[in-house]
């Protein structure tokens, strides 16, 4: 009986071992399946993000090409009255000679900057003053000096007491001297154009897109707006995209700079366009130089509404598809019209309730001509706290310096 009980115990223990082995194998298989499913989900998310970035890039390219073919043309909205959508726009008799006061309707950011009246003369005066400084107050070349800087607590937390972002690496802290007034925040303008690498990759750079500007020792994360490079006019038309083969002017809020100062522009680290296009990581996408420091530069955003002649008789025409109700026609009636074939005219009256209007022109109007109305609004750069530090660990310091600015 004792031997039979021992054999039964051995059989039970071997059966339990087999069940335990089978359950362990099942658990391992389930873990493998869960890990595989998680990896597949991660791959699917990455592929979806890449596809979304690729689709966005194609849409930006199409929008840039359309803006080059039909500059400033905008469709009148159907769900909203035109007098509401374009309430902040106005008409001009002549873009070149019509007045536009530079101090009119300034944004709140202009209360935080210095408005220099004539930066070129101020720069010459500053350099002359520095030339007459006493040599005793200037450190000689090759001499050793001790500099004591009062820094915020966030700087010491991030960079340590020895000026290193990563204390074990002991990276040196670079100091640079400033000319007079170069610590004043203002509106800085640069001439800029796409580089050969960006044109080869067919990169579309839109206005107010986040870029990294390197100018001298300064590194600025900013959102510039682009305008035409017209030195002979007091007003400058806004460019929605940085077109290839064309030089524009980029305007940003930044500390004032003394020229000459070359400029290099890069995409932000982690920008989806870097992965989509490839070959643009660490490569400048645009280059240029300092143009001026002038908060009074008038940059006008142009919107052109278009309509088509429905019936023509000599100098008279019935125009449709520019507006879609009689109230909008009466609202924009004082603004002058022009056509793509060079005719000028004005709105005489509304015809019906669906947006048809009677128009008179200074010459015979053709059936295949396009009637246009130009509206303008002043544009300003987008405020962004300037960053002079590299790395994600400096975001807190950037936020603090942005509030200080």
Short mmCIF file of C-alpha atoms in Angstrom, two decimals:
data_model
loop_
_atom_site.label_atom_id
_atom_site.label_comp_id
_atom_site.label_asym_id
_atom_site.label_seq_id
_atom_site.Cartn_x
_atom_site.Cartn_y
_atom_site.Cartn_z
CA UNK A 1 0.00 0.00 0.00
CA UNK A 2 2.85 2.42 0.79
CA UNK A 3 4.41 1.77 -2.63
CA UNK A 4 1.06 2.39 -4.36
CA UNK A 5 0.61 5.70 -2.50
CA UNK A 6 4.14 6.83 -3.49
CA UNK A 7 3.46 5.93 -7.16
CA UNK A 8 0.19 7.90 -7.04
CA UNK A 9 2.01 10.94 -5.53
CA UNK A 10 4.71 10.74 -8.23
CA UNK A 11 2.02 10.56 -10.95
CA UNK A 12 0.20 13.57 -9.52
CA UNK A 13 3.42 15.64 -9.27
CA UNK A 14 4.41 14.76 -12.87
CA UNK A 15 0.91 15.74 -14.05
CA UNK A 16 1.12 19.03 -12.21
CA UNK A 17 4.50 19.68 -13.80
CA UNK A 18 3.08 19.08 -17.29
CA UNK A 19 0.17 21.46 -16.61
CA UNK A 20 2.56 24.09 -15.23
CA UNK A 21 4.82 23.77 -18.28
CA UNK A 22 1.86 24.14 -20.62
CA UNK A 23 0.57 27.23 -18.73
CA UNK A 24 4.07 28.80 -18.78
CA UNK A 25 4.38 28.23 -22.52
CA UNK A 26 0.92 29.77 -23.03
CA UNK A 27 1.89 32.81 -20.94
CA UNK A 28 5.11 33.25 -22.92
CA UNK A 29 3.19 32.98 -26.20
CA UNK A 30 0.68 35.59 -24.99
CA UNK A 31 3.52 37.95 -24.00
CA UNK A 32 5.15 37.45 -27.40
CA UNK A 33 1.84 38.15 -29.16
CA UNK A 34 1.25 41.29 -27.04
CA UNK A 35 4.77 42.58 -27.75
CA UNK A 36 4.32 41.90 -31.45
CA UNK A 37 0.96 43.66 -31.49
CA UNK A 38 2.45 46.67 -29.67
CA UNK A 39 5.31 46.82 -32.18
CA UNK A 40 2.86 46.63 -35.07
CA UNK A 41 0.76 49.40 -33.52
CA UNK A 42 3.86 51.57 -33.07
CA UNK A 43 4.89 50.94 -36.68
CA UNK A 44 1.36 51.80 -37.81
CA UNK A 45 1.44 55.06 -35.83
CA UNK A 46 4.82 55.99 -37.33
CA UNK A 47 3.61 55.21 -40.84
CA UNK A 48 0.44 57.25 -40.26
CA UNK A 49 2.50 60.22 -39.04
CA UNK A 50 4.83 59.97 -42.04
CA UNK A 51 1.85 59.78 -44.39
CA UNK A 52 0.22 62.81 -42.72
CA UNK A 53 3.47 64.79 -43.01
CA UNK A 54 3.80 63.77 -46.65
CA UNK A 55 0.21 64.84 -47.37
CA UNK A 56 0.76 68.18 -45.62
CA UNK A 57 3.91 68.74 -47.66
CA UNK A 58 2.07 68.08 -50.93
CA UNK A 59 -0.73 70.45 -49.91
CA UNK A 60 1.79 73.20 -49.11
CA UNK A 61 3.49 72.69 -52.48
CA UNK A 62 0.18 72.94 -54.33
CA UNK A 63 -0.77 76.07 -52.35
CA UNK A 64 2.61 77.67 -53.13
CA UNK A 65 2.29 76.91 -56.85
CA UNK A 66 -1.26 78.26 -56.88
CA UNK A 67 -0.11 81.44 -55.11
CA UNK A 68 2.60 81.88 -57.76
CA UNK A 69 0.07 81.47 -60.60
CA UNK A 70 -2.77 83.49 -59.04
CA UNK A 71 -1.16 85.81 -56.48
CA UNK A 72 -3.42 87.22 -53.75
CA UNK A 73 -6.64 85.87 -55.30
CA UNK A 74 -9.17 84.77 -52.68
CA UNK A 75 -12.64 83.27 -53.11
CA UNK A 76 -15.52 85.11 -51.51
CA UNK A 77 -16.96 82.89 -48.73
CA UNK A 78 -20.46 81.52 -49.18
CA UNK A 79 -21.24 80.86 -45.51
CA UNK A 80 -20.24 84.33 -44.30
CA UNK A 81 -20.96 87.85 -45.60
CA UNK A 82 -17.98 89.46 -47.33
CA UNK A 83 -18.43 92.67 -45.29
CA UNK A 84 -17.81 90.58 -42.14
CA UNK A 85 -14.99 88.42 -43.51
CA UNK A 86 -13.06 91.42 -44.87
CA UNK A 87 -14.07 93.97 -42.23
CA UNK A 88 -10.44 94.84 -41.39
CA UNK A 89 -9.47 95.42 -45.04
CA UNK A 90 -9.68 98.66 -46.98
CA UNK A 91 -9.33 99.79 -50.57
CA UNK A 92 -6.57 102.03 -51.97
CA UNK A 93 -6.77 104.30 -54.97
CA UNK A 94 -3.11 103.66 -55.71
CA UNK A 95 -0.83 101.21 -53.92
CA UNK A 96 2.20 103.42 -54.59
CA UNK A 97 0.89 106.90 -53.77
CA UNK A 98 -2.10 106.43 -51.43
CA UNK A 99 -1.22 107.32 -47.81
CA UNK A 100 -0.99 104.78 -44.99
CA UNK A 101 0.14 106.10 -41.62
CA UNK A 102 2.79 103.82 -40.04
CA UNK A 103 1.57 104.54 -36.46
CA UNK A 104 -2.02 103.54 -37.17
CA UNK A 105 -3.64 100.60 -35.31
CA UNK A 106 -0.43 99.17 -33.89
CA UNK A 107 -0.58 95.81 -32.04
CA UNK A 108 0.10 95.39 -28.33
CA UNK A 109 3.59 93.97 -29.07
CA UNK A 110 4.72 97.42 -30.24
CA UNK A 111 4.48 98.58 -26.62
CA UNK A 112 7.29 96.15 -25.74
CA UNK A 113 9.84 97.17 -28.39
CA UNK A 114 12.03 100.19 -29.16
CA UNK A 115 11.03 102.22 -32.20
CA UNK A 116 14.17 103.66 -33.78
CA UNK A 117 13.55 106.58 -36.10
CA UNK A 118 16.63 106.20 -38.31
CA UNK A 119 18.67 103.11 -37.58
CA UNK A 120 21.44 103.85 -40.09
CA UNK A 121 22.31 107.19 -38.48
CA UNK A 122 22.03 105.65 -34.99
CA UNK A 123 24.46 102.90 -36.04
CA UNK A 124 26.99 105.41 -37.39
CA UNK A 125 26.72 107.48 -34.21
CA UNK A 126 27.22 104.39 -32.00
CA UNK A 127 30.31 103.29 -33.90
CA UNK A 128 31.79 106.80 -33.71
CA UNK A 129 31.27 106.89 -29.94
CA UNK A 130 32.94 103.51 -29.52
CA UNK A 131 35.91 104.70 -31.59
CA UNK A 132 36.52 107.60 -29.17
CA UNK A 133 36.42 105.46 -26.02
CA UNK A 134 39.39 105.66 -23.68
CA UNK A 135 41.77 102.74 -24.09
CA UNK A 136 42.01 102.28 -20.31
CA UNK A 137 38.38 101.11 -20.19
CA UNK A 138 38.90 98.53 -22.93
CA UNK A 139 40.46 95.09 -22.44
CA UNK A 140 43.56 94.61 -24.56
CA UNK A 141 43.86 91.75 -27.03
CA UNK A 142 45.45 88.68 -25.42
CA UNK A 143 44.80 89.78 -21.84
CA UNK A 144 42.92 87.71 -19.25
CA UNK A 145 39.84 89.26 -17.66
CA UNK A 146 37.37 88.14 -15.00
CA UNK A 147 33.71 88.76 -15.82
CA UNK A 148 30.96 88.58 -13.19
CA UNK A 149 27.44 88.14 -14.62
CA UNK A 150 24.18 88.34 -12.71
CA UNK A 151 22.10 85.42 -14.03
CA UNK A 152 18.58 84.19 -13.22
CA UNK A 153 18.05 81.10 -11.09
CA UNK A 154 16.74 79.12 -14.06
CA UNK A 155 20.05 79.63 -15.88
CA UNK A 156 22.05 78.24 -12.95
CA UNK A 157 19.66 75.29 -12.65
CA UNK A 158 20.00 74.34 -16.31
CA UNK A 159 23.61 75.21 -17.07
CA UNK A 160 25.28 74.93 -13.68
CA UNK A 161 27.79 77.35 -12.24
CA UNK A 162 30.42 76.66 -14.93
CA UNK A 163 28.17 77.49 -17.89
CA UNK A 164 27.69 73.91 -19.08
CA UNK A 165 24.35 72.48 -20.22
CA UNK A 166 25.65 69.01 -19.30
CA UNK A 167 28.03 69.43 -16.32
CA UNK A 168 30.00 66.22 -17.01
CA UNK A 169 30.88 67.50 -20.50
CA UNK A 170 32.10 70.88 -19.17
CA UNK A 171 30.95 72.71 -22.29
CA UNK A 172 32.24 76.31 -22.25
CA UNK A 173 29.94 79.30 -22.07
CA UNK A 174 30.56 81.66 -25.00
CA UNK A 175 30.34 85.42 -24.37
CA UNK A 176 30.09 88.07 -27.06
CA UNK A 177 30.30 91.84 -26.85
CA UNK A 178 27.46 94.07 -28.03
CA UNK A 179 27.53 97.38 -29.79
CA UNK A 180 25.45 100.29 -28.56
CA UNK A 181 21.67 99.63 -28.68
CA UNK A 182 22.12 96.01 -29.76
CA UNK A 183 20.36 94.88 -26.57
CA UNK A 184 17.15 96.72 -27.58
CA UNK A 185 14.29 94.64 -28.93
CA UNK A 186 12.79 95.94 -32.18
CA UNK A 187 11.54 94.83 -35.61
CA UNK A 188 14.45 93.53 -37.70
CA UNK A 189 14.29 92.95 -41.45
CA UNK A 190 16.49 90.55 -43.45
CA UNK A 191 16.82 89.93 -47.16
CA UNK A 192 16.28 86.20 -47.63
CA UNK A 193 16.04 83.62 -50.40
CA UNK A 194 15.87 79.83 -50.60
CA UNK A 195 19.12 77.88 -50.84
CA UNK A 196 19.93 75.46 -53.64
CA UNK A 197 19.27 72.46 -51.35
CA UNK A 198 15.79 73.77 -50.44
CA UNK A 199 14.95 74.48 -54.08
CA UNK A 200 16.12 71.01 -55.12
CA UNK A 201 13.91 69.45 -52.44
CA UNK A 202 11.01 71.75 -53.50
CA UNK A 203 10.56 72.98 -49.95
CA UNK A 204 7.55 75.26 -49.38
CA UNK A 205 8.23 77.82 -46.63
CA UNK A 206 5.05 79.59 -45.58
CA UNK A 207 4.85 82.91 -43.76
CA UNK A 208 4.81 82.67 -39.95
CA UNK A 209 6.31 79.18 -40.12
CA UNK A 210 8.67 78.45 -37.23
CA UNK A 211 12.31 78.73 -38.33
CA UNK A 212 15.69 78.98 -36.62
CA UNK A 213 17.62 82.11 -37.59
CA UNK A 214 21.40 82.16 -37.07
CA UNK A 215 22.77 85.68 -37.35
CA UNK A 216 26.23 86.21 -35.93
CA UNK A 217 26.41 84.60 -32.48
CA UNK A 218 22.63 84.85 -32.03
CA UNK A 219 20.27 81.94 -32.52
CA UNK A 220 16.62 83.00 -32.74
CA UNK A 221 13.57 80.77 -32.95
CA UNK A 222 11.07 82.99 -34.73
CA UNK A 223 8.05 83.11 -37.04
CA UNK A 224 8.92 85.58 -39.82
CA UNK A 225 6.58 87.17 -42.32
CA UNK A 226 7.76 87.75 -45.89
CA UNK A 227 7.28 90.81 -48.07
CA UNK A 228 8.50 91.98 -51.47
CA UNK A 229 11.96 93.52 -51.66
CA UNK A 230 10.96 96.95 -52.99
CA UNK A 231 13.37 99.67 -51.84
CA UNK A 232 11.62 102.53 -53.73
CA UNK A 233 8.18 102.34 -52.10
CA UNK A 234 6.89 103.19 -48.65
CA UNK A 235 4.49 100.22 -48.71
CA UNK A 236 5.40 96.60 -49.31
CA UNK A 237 3.13 93.74 -50.35
CA UNK A 238 3.03 90.62 -48.18
CA UNK A 239 4.33 87.38 -49.67
CA UNK A 240 2.48 84.30 -48.41
CA UNK A 241 5.28 81.92 -49.43
CA UNK A 242 9.02 82.17 -49.95
CA UNK A 243 9.03 81.53 -53.69
CA UNK A 244 12.08 79.86 -55.32
CA UNK A 245 14.34 82.12 -57.35
CA UNK A 246 12.97 85.27 -55.72
CA UNK A 247 14.47 87.44 -52.99
CA UNK A 248 12.12 88.58 -50.25
CA UNK A 249 12.35 90.44 -46.95
CA UNK A 250 11.80 88.53 -43.69
CA UNK A 251 10.58 90.58 -40.70
CA UNK A 252 10.79 89.39 -37.08
CA UNK A 253 10.82 90.70 -33.52
CA UNK A 254 14.46 90.46 -32.46
CA UNK A 255 17.27 92.42 -30.79
CA UNK A 256 18.68 95.18 -32.98
CA UNK A 257 21.75 94.31 -35.04
CA UNK A 258 24.56 96.31 -36.59
CA UNK A 259 25.37 95.47 -40.16
CA UNK A 260 26.84 93.77 -42.02
CA UNK A 261 25.29 90.62 -40.54
CA UNK A 262 24.81 87.47 -42.67
CA UNK A 263 21.85 85.19 -41.98
CA UNK A 264 21.25 81.43 -42.19
CA UNK A 265 17.80 79.90 -41.64
CA UNK A 266 17.18 76.28 -40.59
CA UNK A 267 14.16 74.10 -39.96
CA UNK A 268 13.33 73.32 -36.34
CA UNK A 269 14.69 70.07 -34.91
CA UNK A 270 11.95 67.46 -35.11
CA UNK A 271 10.12 69.22 -37.92
CA UNK A 272 8.19 66.59 -39.97
CA UNK A 273 9.50 68.17 -43.17
CA UNK A 274 13.03 67.00 -42.30
CA UNK A 275 11.92 63.35 -42.28
CA UNK A 276 9.65 63.81 -45.30
CA UNK A 277 12.16 65.48 -47.59
CA UNK A 278 15.39 64.02 -46.21
CA UNK A 279 18.77 65.65 -46.53
CA UNK A 280 17.65 68.94 -44.92
CA UNK A 281 18.61 68.10 -41.34
CA UNK A 282 21.31 70.54 -40.29
CA UNK A 283 21.31 72.14 -43.75
CA UNK A 284 20.31 75.81 -44.16
CA UNK A 285 17.06 76.20 -46.11
CA UNK A 286 17.43 79.95 -46.65
CA UNK A 287 20.17 82.56 -46.53
CA UNK A 288 20.43 86.32 -46.59
CA UNK A 289 21.70 89.36 -44.73
CA UNK A 290 20.53 92.15 -42.47
CA UNK A 291 18.55 94.84 -44.29
CA UNK A 292 17.40 97.30 -41.65
CA UNK A 293 15.88 97.80 -38.21
CA UNK A 294 12.63 99.65 -38.81
CA UNK A 295 9.35 99.18 -36.88
CA UNK A 296 7.64 101.64 -39.25
CA UNK A 297 7.97 99.45 -42.34
CA UNK A 298 4.42 99.12 -43.71
CA UNK A 299 3.69 95.54 -44.89
CA UNK A 300 0.25 95.18 -46.49
CA UNK A 301 -1.59 91.93 -47.03
CA UNK A 302 -3.42 92.09 -50.34
CA UNK A 303 -6.65 90.23 -51.05
CA UNK A 304 -8.09 90.30 -54.56
CA UNK A 305 -11.75 89.38 -55.09
CA UNK A 306 -12.62 88.33 -58.63
CA UNK A 307 -15.82 88.32 -60.64
CA UNK A 308 -16.77 87.44 -64.22
CA UNK A 309 -18.79 89.45 -66.76
CA UNK A 310 -22.21 87.93 -67.35
CA UNK A 311 -23.40 90.42 -69.99
CA UNK A 312 -21.29 93.05 -71.75
CA UNK A 313 -22.28 96.07 -73.82
CA UNK A 314 -19.49 98.49 -74.70
CA UNK A 315 -18.41 100.09 -71.38
CA UNK A 316 -21.19 98.49 -69.31
CA UNK A 317 -21.23 94.98 -67.86
CA UNK A 318 -23.19 92.83 -65.45
CA UNK A 319 -20.69 91.10 -63.15
CA UNK A 320 -21.39 88.01 -61.04
CA UNK A 321 -19.63 85.69 -58.56
CA UNK A 322 -17.74 88.49 -56.81
CA UNK A 323 -20.46 88.84 -54.15
CA UNK A 324 -23.52 86.79 -53.33
CA UNK A 325 -25.92 89.29 -51.74
CA UNK A 326 -26.97 92.89 -52.31
CA UNK A 327 -25.77 94.13 -48.88
CA UNK A 328 -22.15 93.23 -49.69
CA UNK A 329 -22.38 95.08 -53.01
CA UNK A 330 -23.59 98.25 -51.31
CA UNK A 331 -20.84 97.90 -48.65
CA UNK A 332 -17.98 97.68 -51.20
CA UNK A 333 -19.50 100.08 -53.74
CA UNK A 334 -17.00 102.98 -53.11
CA UNK A 335 -13.95 100.80 -53.94
CA UNK A 336 -12.55 101.02 -57.46
CA UNK A 337 -12.59 98.00 -59.78
CA UNK A 338 -9.96 96.91 -62.28
CA UNK A 339 -9.64 94.12 -64.81
CA UNK A 340 -6.77 91.87 -65.83
CA UNK A 341 -6.79 93.53 -69.27
CA UNK A 342 -6.14 96.97 -67.77
CA UNK A 343 -9.64 98.51 -67.53
CA UNK A 344 -10.75 100.54 -64.51
CA UNK A 345 -14.30 101.06 -63.33
CA UNK A 346 -16.72 101.21 -60.44
CA UNK A 347 -19.94 99.60 -59.19
CA UNK A 348 -23.10 101.39 -60.29
CA UNK A 349 -25.82 99.39 -58.57
CA UNK A 350 -26.94 95.97 -57.40
CA UNK A 351 -29.04 93.82 -59.73
CA UNK A 352 -31.36 91.44 -57.92
CA UNK A 353 -30.59 89.69 -54.64
CA UNK A 354 -28.04 87.03 -55.67
CA UNK A 355 -24.91 89.14 -56.08
CA UNK A 356 -25.25 90.40 -59.67
CA UNK A 357 -24.15 94.03 -60.09
CA UNK A 358 -24.01 96.70 -62.80
CA UNK A 359 -20.53 98.08 -63.46
CA UNK A 360 -19.15 100.87 -65.65
CA UNK A 361 -15.59 100.94 -67.02
CA UNK A 362 -13.34 103.44 -68.78
CA UNK A 363 -13.35 101.42 -72.02
CA UNK A 364 -15.04 98.50 -73.76
CA UNK A 365 -15.09 95.40 -71.59
CA UNK A 366 -14.54 91.93 -73.06
CA UNK A 367 -16.52 88.83 -72.19
CA UNK A 368 -13.46 86.75 -71.28
CA UNK A 369 -11.98 89.44 -69.02
CA UNK A 370 -11.80 89.13 -65.20
CA UNK A 371 -13.05 91.89 -62.89
CA UNK A 372 -10.99 92.37 -59.72
CA UNK A 373 -11.26 94.32 -56.47
CA UNK A 374 -8.12 94.79 -54.33
CA UNK A 375 -8.35 95.07 -50.54
CA UNK A 376 -5.46 95.67 -48.13
CA UNK A 377 -4.69 95.12 -44.46
CA UNK A 378 -1.47 95.79 -42.57
CA UNK A 379 0.39 92.74 -41.28
CA UNK A 380 2.82 92.48 -38.38
CA UNK A 381 5.35 89.78 -37.40
CA UNK A 382 4.24 87.05 -35.05
CA UNK A 383 5.58 87.39 -31.52
CA UNK A 384 7.85 84.54 -30.42
CA UNK A 385 10.29 84.51 -27.49
CA UNK A 386 13.82 84.50 -28.92
CA UNK A 387 16.02 81.58 -27.93
CA UNK A 388 19.82 81.68 -27.80
CA UNK A 389 20.24 78.22 -26.26
CA UNK A 390 20.33 74.82 -27.92
CA UNK A 391 18.49 71.83 -26.46
CA UNK A 392 15.11 70.94 -25.04
CA UNK A 393 16.31 71.45 -21.46
CA UNK A 394 16.36 75.23 -21.97
CA UNK A 395 12.58 75.60 -22.51
CA UNK A 396 12.02 76.89 -18.99
CA UNK A 397 14.74 79.50 -19.42
CA UNK A 398 13.33 80.46 -22.82
CA UNK A 399 9.91 80.98 -21.26
CA UNK A 400 11.42 83.14 -18.51
CA UNK A 401 13.44 85.25 -20.94
CA UNK A 402 10.38 85.58 -23.20
CA UNK A 403 8.37 87.01 -20.30
CA UNK A 404 11.23 89.36 -19.50
CA UNK A 405 11.35 90.57 -23.10
#
